[in-house]
Amino acid sequence: MSEKNYALVKVLLLIFLGIWMLFTLFPLYWQLITAFKSAGETNLTVPTFWPDEWHPENFIAVFADKSNFGALIDSFVIATGNTLASLFLGTLAGYAFARFPRQAGGENLSFWILSNRMFPPVAILIPMFFLFDAMPWGTDSHISLIILYLVFNMPLATWLMMVFFRDAPRELEEAAYLDGFTPLQAFRRVTLPLVLPGMVSVGILCWIFAWNEYLFANLFVGSAVRTFTIVIPTFTNGSQTLWNLQMAFSLIAMIPPVTLFILLRRYMVRGLSLGVVKG
Amino acid sequence: MAGITLKNVNKIYPSRYGPVHAVKDFNLEINDGEFVALLGPSGCGKTSTLRMIVGLETISSGEILFDGRRVNELEPRDRNVAMAFETYALYPNFTIAENLSFPLEVRGMGEAERKKKIDKIAQIMRLESILEQKPPMLSGGEQQRVSLGRALIRDPDAFILDEVMSHLDANLKFQMLHDLKILHRELGKTMVYVTHDQMEALALADRIAVMDHALLQQAGTRNEVYREPANRFVADFIGEPPTNFFDMLVRRNGNDVNIVSEDGAISFSPPEKLTKVLATNNIDAVTLGIRPQHLGLSGTDGKSCSLKAEVHINEYLGERSILTLKSGNETFRALVPPYTSAKKGETVKLHYAPEDLMLFDAKTTNLIA
Ligand SMILES: Nc1ncnc2c1ncn2[C@@H]1O[C@H](COP(=O)(O)OP(=O)(O)O)[C@@H](O)[C@H]1O
Ligand SMILES: [Mg+2]
């Protein structure tokens, strides 16, 4: 490629990235400025692109109802609990599918598990409600959502962990058996460290899904347990939507996943690029 | 210390396309302290055999004994054998020192003692300078030495080495062959060395077991497999360049026996021993083998018999030359001194000693005598 063509490609790339950034960053920008506006300013017919007056006290106002902070905690408990359960089950199942495909039901079973992830969740909304309602802990509890989200996160975790385990050379485990390890020791000391970056990425994906889930949470919980996603729509004043408070609260709710992502991004990149194991 | 006995060992893998019979009725006795090479082309079942010996694969039928004790049911960790893998199989997340330390740690050895052993192995395998590095940083040769070191460190009864030099370049291989030979001499431990490279097998082993198509073809000393190959496959597989084979007919004329090609262009006179055998049996079609090394241009040192052929190619390879020759329909090779000046189209007279002829039954391919 000539020098000139190269420059052209660069310009086109920048234009493309610019347009793309506009699409992705504009909602964030809008969220940010709305969070600082007064309620009146959010409802102007001609919207303002920069707040006339800054109202940082919005971020305190969202906690006027003390239980709103509890909703963040509830979401955190549910997301974390579900992530741990998904990782535990997904790792064991993924290992079985990767190492003992025949004994573990073959490709059909592993694909069936993945296909659970593919149907539209609304389809099972009502049946699930009745099912969980019949459980001793009812629907309005942490454990109900922790278990329910397994329907979505466990297949994902199983499938991805299976891919990671397939990548981890079997011979390393065999070498460990000969070195004197029991199968469990070999799994823990040799194989698990190899798939750890992958596991962290899977964990983040599960956690973010559970953290953001609205549809099921809205139906299942609401009194004893409230997730932040169902709290956001409650910021209204009569028939008026308090966009500023909704945006402020959702900004606060963005902090945990963003922090998580920044802290673990090195694992994430390694885990989601091919060949996790090669290190 | 352990002698290893394989008795009618079979390995049948289930697979989607039906069962794969990877090892068939394998019988072999490996003596204590012996260096045995398991030699054969890729896919012939060498790795499967090894994996059954160390316990990574179940034995479909038959028995494996260590010093007369049946080990079929023992877990790998209870057999006290060490294996080095073709891919080295070093634990990538741990340093070389940790890699070496694992087999000791899991046996409950104390830290101080472990350190002493690691230092000793590091010295033997020349690993001192890389103990704190991690495997992915090392060259193939270094990884190979670590992998051997890890096998050595816990003092196993037998070493099983699977194609450990397949990925090393020629120079390094030469060095490793030497190291391994010395190591075996010093330790006096049973070693089973799997390879598809006959050069490695000939260089290292006291005894060579040649495999093909899941079957053990021959087990014998280097000299036996080279001089008296059990069948055509062994004769073909061992030796470089490969043995020349001719499809021949046996012509009997009273007590006189001649071996002649179908078009009559080539004839060999068999040694007395062979003549006797052929005179008494009724085999008519044979495959005759003679190694390129055993065909010479001069008739000295007992190479009394000769045949004529036309030079087709004269390849100069530095320390020797390979002549590709034609006679009638047959093409064959002779290994000659490097300065040979035979030109294409020239007719030369080739000498051989009748004892160097190998005769195989054309049907069964087994050695006749
Ligand atoms: N786990 C397995 N399942 C099915 N077939 C196998 C398995 N392992 C090896 N084989 C087959 O068994 C034969 C022998 O393989 P192997 O022992 O690895 O040969 P080698 O080490 O001599 O190259 C090959 O045809 C191979 O495809
Ligand atoms: Mg192999």
Short mmCIF file of N, CA and C in Angstrom, two decimals, chain B residues 31 94 191 204 236 272 314 326 362:
data_model
loop_
_atom_site.label_atom_id
_atom_site.label_comp_id
_atom_site.label_asym_id
_atom_site.label_seq_id
_atom_site.Cartn_x
_atom_site.Cartn_y
_atom_site.Cartn_z
N ASN B 31 13.64 -55.89 30.24
CA ASN B 31 14.38 -56.27 31.44
C ASN B 31 14.70 -55.06 32.30
N PHE B 94 3.92 -22.04 36.52
CA PHE B 94 4.86 -22.17 37.62
C PHE B 94 6.29 -22.10 37.11
N MET B 191 14.46 -47.87 30.73
CA MET B 191 13.95 -46.77 29.93
C MET B 191 13.25 -47.30 28.70
N LEU B 204 20.39 -45.08 20.49
CA LEU B 204 20.20 -45.14 21.93
C LEU B 204 20.02 -46.54 22.51
N ASP B 236 12.58 -52.26 5.62
CA ASP B 236 12.34 -50.98 4.97
C ASP B 236 12.46 -49.83 5.95
N GLU B 272 25.16 -69.67 0.20
CA GLU B 272 24.93 -71.11 0.33
C GLU B 272 23.77 -71.45 1.25
N ASN B 314 23.31 -39.18 -9.79
CA ASN B 314 24.43 -39.26 -8.86
C ASN B 314 24.31 -38.07 -7.90
N LYS B 326 19.41 -47.93 -12.63
CA LYS B 326 18.31 -48.62 -13.31
C LYS B 326 18.84 -49.86 -13.98
N ALA B 362 7.17 -63.37 -0.84
CA ALA B 362 6.42 -62.30 -1.49
C ALA B 362 5.01 -62.19 -0.93
#
